[in-house]
Coordinates of C-alpha atoms in Angstrom, one line a residue:
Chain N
X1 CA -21.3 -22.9 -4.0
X2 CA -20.9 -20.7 -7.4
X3 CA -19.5 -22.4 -10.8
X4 CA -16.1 -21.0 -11.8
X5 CA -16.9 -19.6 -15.3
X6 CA -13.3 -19.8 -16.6
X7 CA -12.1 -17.2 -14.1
X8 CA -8.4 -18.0 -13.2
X9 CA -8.6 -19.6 -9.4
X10 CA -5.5 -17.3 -8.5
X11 CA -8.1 -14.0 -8.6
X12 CA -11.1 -16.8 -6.9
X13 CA -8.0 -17.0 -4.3
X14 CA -7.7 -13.2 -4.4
X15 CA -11.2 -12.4 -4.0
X16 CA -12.0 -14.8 -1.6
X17 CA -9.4 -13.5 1.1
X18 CA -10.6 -10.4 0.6
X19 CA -14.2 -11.4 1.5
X20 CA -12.8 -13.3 4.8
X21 CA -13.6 -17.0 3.7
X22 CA -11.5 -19.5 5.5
X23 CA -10.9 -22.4 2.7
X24 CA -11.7 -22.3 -1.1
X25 CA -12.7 -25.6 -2.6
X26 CA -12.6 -26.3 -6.2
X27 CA -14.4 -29.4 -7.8
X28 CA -12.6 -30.7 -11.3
X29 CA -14.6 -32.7 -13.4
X30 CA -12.9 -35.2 -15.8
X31 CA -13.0 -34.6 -19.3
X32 CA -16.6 -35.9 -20.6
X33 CA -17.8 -34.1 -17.7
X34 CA -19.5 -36.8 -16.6
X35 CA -18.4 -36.8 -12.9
X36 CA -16.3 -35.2 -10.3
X37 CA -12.2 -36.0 -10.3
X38 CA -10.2 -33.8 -8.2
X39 CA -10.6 -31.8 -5.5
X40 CA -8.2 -28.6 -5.0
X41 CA -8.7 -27.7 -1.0
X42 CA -7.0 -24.0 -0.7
X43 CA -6.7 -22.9 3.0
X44 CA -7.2 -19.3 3.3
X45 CA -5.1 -16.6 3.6
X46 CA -1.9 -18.3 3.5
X47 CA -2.6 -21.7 4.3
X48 CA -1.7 -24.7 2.1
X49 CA -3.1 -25.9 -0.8
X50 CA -3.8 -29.4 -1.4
X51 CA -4.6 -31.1 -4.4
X52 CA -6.6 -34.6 -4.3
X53 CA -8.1 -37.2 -6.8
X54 CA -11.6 -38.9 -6.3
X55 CA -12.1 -42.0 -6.6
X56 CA -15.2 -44.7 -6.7
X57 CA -17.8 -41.3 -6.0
X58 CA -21.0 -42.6 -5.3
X59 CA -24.4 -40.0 -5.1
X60 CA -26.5 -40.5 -2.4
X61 CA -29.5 -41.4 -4.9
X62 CA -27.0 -44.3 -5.9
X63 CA -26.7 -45.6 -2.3
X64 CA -29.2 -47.8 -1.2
X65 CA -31.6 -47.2 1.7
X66 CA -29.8 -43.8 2.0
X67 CA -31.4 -41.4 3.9
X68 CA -31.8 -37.7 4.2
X69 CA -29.6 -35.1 5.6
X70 CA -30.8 -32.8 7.7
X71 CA -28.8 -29.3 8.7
X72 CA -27.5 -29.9 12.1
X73 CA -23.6 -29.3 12.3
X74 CA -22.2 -32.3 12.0
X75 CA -19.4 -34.1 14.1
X76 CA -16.4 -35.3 12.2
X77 CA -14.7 -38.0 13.0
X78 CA -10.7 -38.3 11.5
X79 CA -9.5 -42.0 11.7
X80 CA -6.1 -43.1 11.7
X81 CA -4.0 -39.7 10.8
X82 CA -0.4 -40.9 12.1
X83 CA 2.2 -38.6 10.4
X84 CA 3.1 -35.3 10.4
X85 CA 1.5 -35.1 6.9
X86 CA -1.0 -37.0 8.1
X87 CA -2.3 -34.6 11.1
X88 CA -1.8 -31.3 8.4
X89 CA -4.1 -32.9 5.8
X90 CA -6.6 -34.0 8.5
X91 CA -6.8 -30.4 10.2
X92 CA -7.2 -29.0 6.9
X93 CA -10.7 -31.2 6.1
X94 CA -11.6 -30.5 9.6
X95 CA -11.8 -26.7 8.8
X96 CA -14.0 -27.1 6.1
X97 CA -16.4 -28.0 9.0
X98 CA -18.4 -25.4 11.5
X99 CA -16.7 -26.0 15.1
X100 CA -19.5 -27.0 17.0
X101 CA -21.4 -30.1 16.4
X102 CA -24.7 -30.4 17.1
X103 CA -24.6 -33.7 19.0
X104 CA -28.8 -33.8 19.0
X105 CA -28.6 -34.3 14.8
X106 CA -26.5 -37.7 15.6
X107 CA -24.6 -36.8 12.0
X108 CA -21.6 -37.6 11.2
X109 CA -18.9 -37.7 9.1
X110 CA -16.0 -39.6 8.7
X111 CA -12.3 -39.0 7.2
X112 CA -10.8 -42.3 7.2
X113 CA -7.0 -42.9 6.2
X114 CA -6.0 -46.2 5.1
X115 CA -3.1 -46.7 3.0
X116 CA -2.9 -43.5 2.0
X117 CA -6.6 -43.2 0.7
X118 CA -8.8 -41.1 2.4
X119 CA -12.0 -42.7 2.9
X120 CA -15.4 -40.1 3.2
X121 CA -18.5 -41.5 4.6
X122 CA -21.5 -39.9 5.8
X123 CA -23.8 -41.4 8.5
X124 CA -27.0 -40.9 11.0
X125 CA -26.2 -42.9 14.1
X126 CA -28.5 -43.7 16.6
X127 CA -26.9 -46.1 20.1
X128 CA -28.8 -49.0 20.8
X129 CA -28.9 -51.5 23.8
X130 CA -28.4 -48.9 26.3
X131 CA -25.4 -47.2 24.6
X132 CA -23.5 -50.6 23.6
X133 CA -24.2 -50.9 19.5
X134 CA -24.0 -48.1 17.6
X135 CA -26.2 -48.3 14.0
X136 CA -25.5 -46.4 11.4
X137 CA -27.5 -44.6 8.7
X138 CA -25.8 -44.1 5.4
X139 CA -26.7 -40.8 4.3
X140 CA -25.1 -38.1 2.0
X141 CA -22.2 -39.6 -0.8
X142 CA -19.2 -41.3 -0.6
X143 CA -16.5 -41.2 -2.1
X144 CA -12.4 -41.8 -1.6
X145 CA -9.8 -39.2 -1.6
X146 CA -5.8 -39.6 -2.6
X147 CA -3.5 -36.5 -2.3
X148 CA -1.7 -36.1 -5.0
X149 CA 0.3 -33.0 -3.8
X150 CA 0.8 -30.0 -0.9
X151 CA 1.7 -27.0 -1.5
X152 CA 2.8 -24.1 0.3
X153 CA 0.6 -20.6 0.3
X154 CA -2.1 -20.3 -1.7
X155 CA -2.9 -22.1 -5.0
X156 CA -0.1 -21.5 -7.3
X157 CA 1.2 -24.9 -8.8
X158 CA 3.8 -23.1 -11.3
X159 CA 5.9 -20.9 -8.4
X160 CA 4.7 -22.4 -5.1
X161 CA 7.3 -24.5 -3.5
X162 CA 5.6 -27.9 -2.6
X163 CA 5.9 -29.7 0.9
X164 CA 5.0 -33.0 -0.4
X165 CA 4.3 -34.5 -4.1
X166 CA 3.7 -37.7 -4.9
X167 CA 6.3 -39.3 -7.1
X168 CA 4.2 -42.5 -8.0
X169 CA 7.2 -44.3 -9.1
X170 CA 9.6 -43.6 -6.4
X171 CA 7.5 -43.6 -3.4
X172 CA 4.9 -47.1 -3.9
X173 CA 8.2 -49.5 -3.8
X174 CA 7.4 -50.5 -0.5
X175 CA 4.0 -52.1 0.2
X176 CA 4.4 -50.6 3.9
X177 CA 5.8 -47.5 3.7
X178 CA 2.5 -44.5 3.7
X179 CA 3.0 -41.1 4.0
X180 CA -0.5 -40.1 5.2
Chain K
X1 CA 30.9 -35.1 15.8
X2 CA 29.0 -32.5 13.8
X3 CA 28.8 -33.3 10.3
X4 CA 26.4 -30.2 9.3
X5 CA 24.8 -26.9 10.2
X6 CA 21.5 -26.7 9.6
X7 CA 19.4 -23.1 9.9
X8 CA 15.3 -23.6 10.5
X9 CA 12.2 -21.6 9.2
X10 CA 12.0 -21.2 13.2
X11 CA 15.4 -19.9 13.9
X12 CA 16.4 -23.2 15.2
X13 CA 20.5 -23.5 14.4
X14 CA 21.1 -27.0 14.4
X15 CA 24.2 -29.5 14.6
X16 CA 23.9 -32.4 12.9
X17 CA 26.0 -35.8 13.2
X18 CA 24.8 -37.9 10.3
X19 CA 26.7 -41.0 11.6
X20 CA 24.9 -41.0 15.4
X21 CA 21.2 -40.2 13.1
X22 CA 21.5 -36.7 15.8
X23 CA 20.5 -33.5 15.4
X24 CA 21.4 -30.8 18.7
X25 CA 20.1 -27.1 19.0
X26 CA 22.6 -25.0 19.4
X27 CA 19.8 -22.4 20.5
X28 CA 17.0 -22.5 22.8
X29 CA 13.5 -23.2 21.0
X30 CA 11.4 -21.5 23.5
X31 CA 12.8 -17.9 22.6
X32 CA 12.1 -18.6 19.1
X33 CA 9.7 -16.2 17.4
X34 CA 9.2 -17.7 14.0
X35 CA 8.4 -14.6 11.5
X36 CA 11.7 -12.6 13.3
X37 CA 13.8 -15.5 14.0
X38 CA 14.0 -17.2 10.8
X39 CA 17.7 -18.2 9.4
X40 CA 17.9 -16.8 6.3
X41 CA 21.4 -17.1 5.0
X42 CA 24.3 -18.6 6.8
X43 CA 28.4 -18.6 6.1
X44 CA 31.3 -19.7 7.4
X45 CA 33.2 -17.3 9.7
X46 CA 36.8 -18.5 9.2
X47 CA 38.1 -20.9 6.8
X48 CA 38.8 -23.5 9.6
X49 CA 35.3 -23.4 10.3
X50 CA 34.5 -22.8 13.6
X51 CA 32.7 -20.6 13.6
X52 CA 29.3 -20.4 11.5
X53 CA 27.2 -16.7 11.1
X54 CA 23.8 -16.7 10.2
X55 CA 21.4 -14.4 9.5
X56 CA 17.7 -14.0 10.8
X57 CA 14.5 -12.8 9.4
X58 CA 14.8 -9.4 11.6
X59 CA 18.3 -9.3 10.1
X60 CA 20.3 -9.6 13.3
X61 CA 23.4 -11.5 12.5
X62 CA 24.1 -14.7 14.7
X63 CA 27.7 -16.4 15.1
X64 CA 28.1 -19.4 16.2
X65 CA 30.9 -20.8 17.4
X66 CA 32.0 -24.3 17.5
X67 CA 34.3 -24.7 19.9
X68 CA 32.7 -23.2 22.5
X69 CA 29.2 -24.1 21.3
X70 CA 27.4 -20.8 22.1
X71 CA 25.0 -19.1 19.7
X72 CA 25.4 -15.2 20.4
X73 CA 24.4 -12.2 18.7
X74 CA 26.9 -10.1 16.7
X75 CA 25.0 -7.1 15.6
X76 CA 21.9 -5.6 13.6
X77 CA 22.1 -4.8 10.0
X78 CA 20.3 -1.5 9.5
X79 CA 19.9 0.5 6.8
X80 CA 17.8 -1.7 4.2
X81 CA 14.6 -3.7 4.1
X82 CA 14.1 -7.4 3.7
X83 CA 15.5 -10.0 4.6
X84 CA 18.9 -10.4 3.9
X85 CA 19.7 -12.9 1.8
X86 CA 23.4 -13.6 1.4
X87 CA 26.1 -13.2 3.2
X88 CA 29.6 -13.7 2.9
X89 CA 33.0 -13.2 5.1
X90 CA 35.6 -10.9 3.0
X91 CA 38.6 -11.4 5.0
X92 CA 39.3 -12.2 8.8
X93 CA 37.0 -8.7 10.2
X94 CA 34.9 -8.2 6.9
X95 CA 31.6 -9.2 6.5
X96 CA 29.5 -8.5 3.1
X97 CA 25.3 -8.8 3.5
X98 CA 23.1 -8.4 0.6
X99 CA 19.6 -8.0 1.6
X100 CA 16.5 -8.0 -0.5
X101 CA 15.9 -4.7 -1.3
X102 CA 19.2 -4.5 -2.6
X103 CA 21.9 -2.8 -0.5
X104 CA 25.0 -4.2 0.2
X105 CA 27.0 -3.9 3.3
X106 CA 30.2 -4.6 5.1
X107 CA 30.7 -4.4 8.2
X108 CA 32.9 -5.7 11.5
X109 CA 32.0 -8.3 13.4
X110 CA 31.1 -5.7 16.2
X111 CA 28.8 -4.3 13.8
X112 CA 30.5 -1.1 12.5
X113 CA 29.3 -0.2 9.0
X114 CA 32.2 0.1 6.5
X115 CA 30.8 0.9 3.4
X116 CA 29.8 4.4 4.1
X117 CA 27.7 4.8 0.5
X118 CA 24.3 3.9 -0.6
X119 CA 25.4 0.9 -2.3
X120 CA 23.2 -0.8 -3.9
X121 CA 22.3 -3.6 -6.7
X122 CA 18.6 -2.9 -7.4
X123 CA 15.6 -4.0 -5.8
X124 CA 15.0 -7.3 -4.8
X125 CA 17.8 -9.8 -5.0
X126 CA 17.6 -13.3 -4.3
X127 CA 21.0 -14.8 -5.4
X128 CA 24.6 -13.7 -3.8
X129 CA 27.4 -15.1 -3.9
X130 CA 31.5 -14.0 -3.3
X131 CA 33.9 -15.2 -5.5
X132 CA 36.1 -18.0 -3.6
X133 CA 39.2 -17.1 -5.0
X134 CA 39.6 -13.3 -4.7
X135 CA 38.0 -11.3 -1.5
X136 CA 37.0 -8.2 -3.4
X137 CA 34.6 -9.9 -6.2
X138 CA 30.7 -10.7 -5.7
X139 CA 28.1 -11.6 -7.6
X140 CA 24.1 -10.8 -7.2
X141 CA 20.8 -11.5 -9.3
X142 CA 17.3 -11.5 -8.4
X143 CA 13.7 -11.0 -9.6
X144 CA 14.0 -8.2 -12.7
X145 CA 17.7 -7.8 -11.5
X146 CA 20.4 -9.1 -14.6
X147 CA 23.3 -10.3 -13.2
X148 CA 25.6 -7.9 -12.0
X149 CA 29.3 -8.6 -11.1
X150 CA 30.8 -6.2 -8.4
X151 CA 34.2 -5.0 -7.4
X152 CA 33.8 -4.6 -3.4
X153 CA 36.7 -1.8 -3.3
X154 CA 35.2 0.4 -5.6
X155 CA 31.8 -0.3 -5.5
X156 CA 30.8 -0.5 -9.1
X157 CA 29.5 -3.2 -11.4
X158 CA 32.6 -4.9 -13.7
X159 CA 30.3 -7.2 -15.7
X160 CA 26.5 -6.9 -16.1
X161 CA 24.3 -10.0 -17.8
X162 CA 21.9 -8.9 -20.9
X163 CA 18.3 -10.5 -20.6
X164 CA 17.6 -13.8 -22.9
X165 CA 16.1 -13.7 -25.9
X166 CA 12.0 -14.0 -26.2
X167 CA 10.9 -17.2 -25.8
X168 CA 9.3 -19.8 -28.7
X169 CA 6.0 -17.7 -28.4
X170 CA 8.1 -14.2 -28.5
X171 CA 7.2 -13.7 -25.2
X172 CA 9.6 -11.7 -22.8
X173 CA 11.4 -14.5 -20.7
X174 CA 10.9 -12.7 -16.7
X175 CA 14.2 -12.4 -15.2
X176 CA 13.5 -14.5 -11.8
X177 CA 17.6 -15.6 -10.7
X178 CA 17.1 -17.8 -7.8
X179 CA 20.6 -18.7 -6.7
X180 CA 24.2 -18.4 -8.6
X181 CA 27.9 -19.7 -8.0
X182 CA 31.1 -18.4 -9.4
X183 CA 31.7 -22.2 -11.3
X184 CA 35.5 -21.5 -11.8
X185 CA 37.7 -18.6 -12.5
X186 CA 35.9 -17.5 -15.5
X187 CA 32.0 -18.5 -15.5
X188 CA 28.7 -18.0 -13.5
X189 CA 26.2 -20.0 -13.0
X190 CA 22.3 -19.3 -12.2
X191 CA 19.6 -21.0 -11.3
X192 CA 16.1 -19.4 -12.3
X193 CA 12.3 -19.5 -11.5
X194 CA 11.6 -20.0 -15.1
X195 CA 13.1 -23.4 -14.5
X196 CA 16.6 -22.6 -16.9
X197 CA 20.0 -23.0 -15.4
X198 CA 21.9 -20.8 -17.2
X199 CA 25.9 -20.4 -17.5
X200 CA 27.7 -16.7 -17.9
X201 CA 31.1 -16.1 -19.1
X202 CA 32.1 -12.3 -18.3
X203 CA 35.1 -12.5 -21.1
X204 CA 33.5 -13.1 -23.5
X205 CA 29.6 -12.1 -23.4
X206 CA 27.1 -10.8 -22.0
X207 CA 24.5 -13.1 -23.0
X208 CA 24.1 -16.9 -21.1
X209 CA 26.5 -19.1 -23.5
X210 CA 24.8 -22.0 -22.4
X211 CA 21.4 -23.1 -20.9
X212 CA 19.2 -25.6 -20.4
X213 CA 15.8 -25.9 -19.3
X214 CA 15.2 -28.1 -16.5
X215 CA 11.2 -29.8 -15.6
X216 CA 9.0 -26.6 -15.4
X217 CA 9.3 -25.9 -11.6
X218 CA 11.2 -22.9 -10.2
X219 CA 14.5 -23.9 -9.2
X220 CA 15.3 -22.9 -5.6
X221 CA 18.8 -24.5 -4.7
X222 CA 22.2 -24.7 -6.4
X223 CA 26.0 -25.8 -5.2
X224 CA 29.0 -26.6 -6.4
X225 CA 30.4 -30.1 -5.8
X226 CA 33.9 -32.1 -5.6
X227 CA 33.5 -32.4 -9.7
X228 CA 35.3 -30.2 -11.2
X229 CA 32.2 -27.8 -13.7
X230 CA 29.4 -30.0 -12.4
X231 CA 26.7 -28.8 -10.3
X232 CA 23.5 -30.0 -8.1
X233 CA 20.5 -28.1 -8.6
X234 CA 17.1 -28.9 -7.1
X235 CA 13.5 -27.6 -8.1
X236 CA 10.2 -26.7 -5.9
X237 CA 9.0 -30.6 -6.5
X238 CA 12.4 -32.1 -5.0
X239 CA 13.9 -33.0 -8.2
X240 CA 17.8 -32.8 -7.3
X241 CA 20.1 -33.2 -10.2
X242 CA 23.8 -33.2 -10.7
X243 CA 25.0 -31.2 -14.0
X244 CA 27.6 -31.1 -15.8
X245 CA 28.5 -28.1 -17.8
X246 CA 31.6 -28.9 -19.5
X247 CA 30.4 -27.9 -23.3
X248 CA 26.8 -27.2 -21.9
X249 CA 24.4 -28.0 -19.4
X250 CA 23.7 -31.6 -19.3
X251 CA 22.1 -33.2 -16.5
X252 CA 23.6 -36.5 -15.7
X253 CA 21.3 -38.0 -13.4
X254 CA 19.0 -37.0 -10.6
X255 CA 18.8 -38.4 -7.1
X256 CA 16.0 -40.0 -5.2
X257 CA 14.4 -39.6 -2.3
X258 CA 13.0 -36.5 -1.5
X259 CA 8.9 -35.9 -1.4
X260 CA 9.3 -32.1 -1.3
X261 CA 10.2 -28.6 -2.4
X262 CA 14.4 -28.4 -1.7
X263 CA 15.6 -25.3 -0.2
X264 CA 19.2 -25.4 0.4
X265 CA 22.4 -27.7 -0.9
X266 CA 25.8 -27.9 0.3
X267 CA 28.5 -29.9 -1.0
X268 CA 31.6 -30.9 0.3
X269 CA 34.5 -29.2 -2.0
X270 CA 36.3 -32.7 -2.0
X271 CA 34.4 -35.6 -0.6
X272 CA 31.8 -37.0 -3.0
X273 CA 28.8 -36.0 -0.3
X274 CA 26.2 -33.5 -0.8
X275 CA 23.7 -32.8 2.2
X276 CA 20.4 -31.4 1.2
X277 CA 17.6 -29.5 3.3
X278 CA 13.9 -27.9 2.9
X279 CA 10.6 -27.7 3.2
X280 CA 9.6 -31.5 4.1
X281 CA 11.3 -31.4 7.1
X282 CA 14.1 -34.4 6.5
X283 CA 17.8 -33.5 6.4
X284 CA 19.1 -35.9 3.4
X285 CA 22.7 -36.9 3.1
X286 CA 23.4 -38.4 -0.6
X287 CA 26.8 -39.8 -1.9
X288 CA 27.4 -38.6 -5.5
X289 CA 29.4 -41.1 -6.8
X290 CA 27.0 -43.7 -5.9
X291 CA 24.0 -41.9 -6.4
X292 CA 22.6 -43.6 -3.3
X293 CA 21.0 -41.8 -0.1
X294 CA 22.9 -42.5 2.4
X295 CA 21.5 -40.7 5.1
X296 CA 18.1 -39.5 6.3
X297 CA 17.1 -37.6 9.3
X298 CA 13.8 -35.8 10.6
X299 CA 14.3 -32.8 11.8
X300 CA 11.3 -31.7 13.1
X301 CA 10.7 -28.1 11.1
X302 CA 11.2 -26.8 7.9
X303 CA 14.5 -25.5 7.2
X304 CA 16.3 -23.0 5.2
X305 CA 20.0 -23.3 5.1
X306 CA 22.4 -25.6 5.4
X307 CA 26.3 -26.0 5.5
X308 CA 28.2 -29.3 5.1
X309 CA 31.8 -29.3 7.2
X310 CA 35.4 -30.3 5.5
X311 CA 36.2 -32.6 8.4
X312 CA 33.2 -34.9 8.5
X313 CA 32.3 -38.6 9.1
X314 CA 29.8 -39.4 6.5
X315 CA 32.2 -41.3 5.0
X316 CA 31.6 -43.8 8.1
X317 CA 27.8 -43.9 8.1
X318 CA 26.2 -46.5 7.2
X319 CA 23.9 -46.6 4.0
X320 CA 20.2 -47.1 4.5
X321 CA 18.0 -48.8 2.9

């Protein structure tokens, strides 16, 4: 995790290939800088870019009765991904993730899609009752995601030709319609 | 009946039939390797349309023919790099390609090169096109590559563009021509990655006489349509527009329903219809008088191409809501 510095992302993009990472993620914060606002997700070498906005964040020291994280590889869980878009976006969180959970930590974390939000939660579980209740242990933040646009190749908003933008007036006519 | 031909990212050739909501392979999928199989330009073979040639990323040349519904292979382009990105039938045993690195090519259909010179119109083009009333005048245009007008028998440029002047900071405008159409007997139209849509006239100078700047997206896609000087020119975002450029470029109004980046328009020369294709993976059949979409399909992978038919039935499908 490094701070950008001003450094244009299309040479962090560069760079980054060159080392072998898989996926460049770049936090925004909003103006004030008082907290996080977008997330651009850039899949590596010449895998889409995605663009989301945060919304309701909330720090683990804000959560109550949170507890701690520990470093086992945790499972992740992707809930209700039904389109095309849908699967892309959830395959591209997933590979922010190492492959192999470590299913003695009990973590795990959740991408839930609901009405095109993307809903993040972080959680300890431990089964109860001989494997009938689950309970959960909030740990880590929380926040929700919303994409906002994909692009093809790698993070260039002014040339890249976009597989899906959203066009706020155009697309939220219908209360049932959800591209996610 | 088929309506459209669509060409795929894959190499899939499609038939659509907007009125049955179907879309048939004309190909087998299973064949299909993506990075050497993908359609890059397609034409019409004959003017009563039968038969349809496309082009594929390995740049071997495809025909396929409508009454017999078989996809066969014609021949190989050699002789240049890239992919080839127009194409265009000369007269009944011609075929002109333009690739990307520049060179341009006739040949049979049995593949037997013609042009027996190193012609070529600089390095990486991205806009072709043959002028529809005359069979020995083409166009081409690409990234750092003016406009250039050609005469096919001799091989030489007739009319070259001049670059635009520097922009409101005085910086150098880049020359990015995305697509262009011969609009009429006398101007040229262009579509750019700087987002300007820019019209030439070769009598009278070599400068755009008009332009317009259009959102700030490159603009990939550009056809004529059954109005007489208007256009329908679509961005990276999906904005599609229709344009009229009597007196200038004015944009009339744009049409709804797309969610992504637009590759390829075709217009029917008469009917009011317009068919549109790209990267989101929907086929989209809009009615320009109207303005309304009449007609989506999914079609499972991004395409590239697309060609609308004169005999069609979209007047008979049904608008969705």
């Amino acid at each position: 995790m490094f701070p950008r510095k001003n450094i244009p992302v299309k040479k962090i993009v560069k760079q980054a290939i060159e080392a072998g990472y898989t996926d460049i993620m770049i936090v925004h914060e909003d103006r004030n800088k008082t907290k996080p606002d977008g997330i651009i997700l850039c899949h590596l070498p010449e895998g889409p870019t995605a663009y989301f906005k945060i919304n309701s964040l909330k720090y683990s020291k804000e959560i109550k009765g949170v507890g701690e994280s520990t470093s086992h590889y945790p499972e992740v869980i992707l809930n209700n991904f039904n389109t095309r878009l849908g699967l892309l976006i959830s395959r591209m969180l997933v590979c922010l993730f190492p492959q192999d959970p470590n299913f003695v930590g009990r973590r795990v974390v959740t991408f839930h899609n609901q009405r095109d939000y993307i809903f993040f939660r972080h959680h300890r579980y431990e089964f109860k009752k001989e494997g009938e209740k689950t309970a959960l242990h909030e740990l880590g933040p929380r926040f929700t995601l919303r994409l906002k646009w994909l692009q093809n190749g790698t993070f260039n908003p002014t040339e890249g030709e976009y597989e899906w933008v959203l066009k706020r007036h155009e697309m939220e006519t219908s209360r049932r319609r959800f591209f996610l | 009946m088929c309506d459209a031909y669509v060409g795929a990212a894959t190499g899939a050739f499609k038939c659509v039939s907007f009125k049955d909501g179907k879309i048939t392979n004309a190909n087998t999928i299973a064949e299909l390797i993506p990075k050497e199989t993908e359609i890059t330009a397609m034409c019409y073979g004959d003017t009563e349309q039968t038969e349809v040639i496309a082009c594929q990323a390995n740049r071997k040349i495809k025909l396929y023919n409508s009454i017999t519904n078989l996809y066969s292979e014609l021949f190989t382009v050699e002789g240049c790099e890239g992919k080839i990105v127009g194409l265009s039938m000369l007269a009944a045993d011609k075929i002109i390609t333009a690739a990307s690195s520049g060179h341009l090519q006739i040949w049979t259909p049995e593949g037997k090169l013609l042009t027996s010179d190193n012609w070529n119109a600089g390095n990486d083009i991205f806009a072709f096109d043959k002028k529809p009333s005359s069979s020995s005048i083409i166009a081409t245009a690409g990234k750092e590559n003016l406009l250039k007008v050609w005469d096919v028998e001799t091989h030489q440029t007739t009319w070259s563009a001049r670059s635009v002047k520097h922009d409101k900071l005085n910086l150098r405008v880049p020359i990015l021509d995305n697509a262009l159409r011969f609009l009429n007997e006398n101007e040229i139209v262009t579509v750019t990655g700087t987002s300007h849509i820019r019209i030439y006239d070769p009598r009278t100078q070599r400068k755009p006489i008009h332009e317009l700047k259009y959102m700030d997206t490159p603009i990939t896609a550009l056809s004529l349509c059954h109005r007489e000087n208007h256009i329908i020119a679509s961005n990276t975002t999906g904005e599609m527009g229709l344009f009229d450029l009597r007196g200038g470029v004015k944009l009339l109004y744009k049409f709804r329903g797309f969610s992504g980046a637009v590759r390829s328009i075709s217009a029917h020369p008469t009917e009011p219809f317009v068919i549109s294709v790209g990267i989101d993976r929907h086929i989209r059949l809009h009615n320009i008088d109207t303005k309304k979409m009449v007609k989506k399909i999914y079609a499972k992978v991004r395409m590239n191409c697309c060609l609308i038919k004169n005999q069609n039935e979209c007047a008979l499908v049904k608008v969705e809501k």
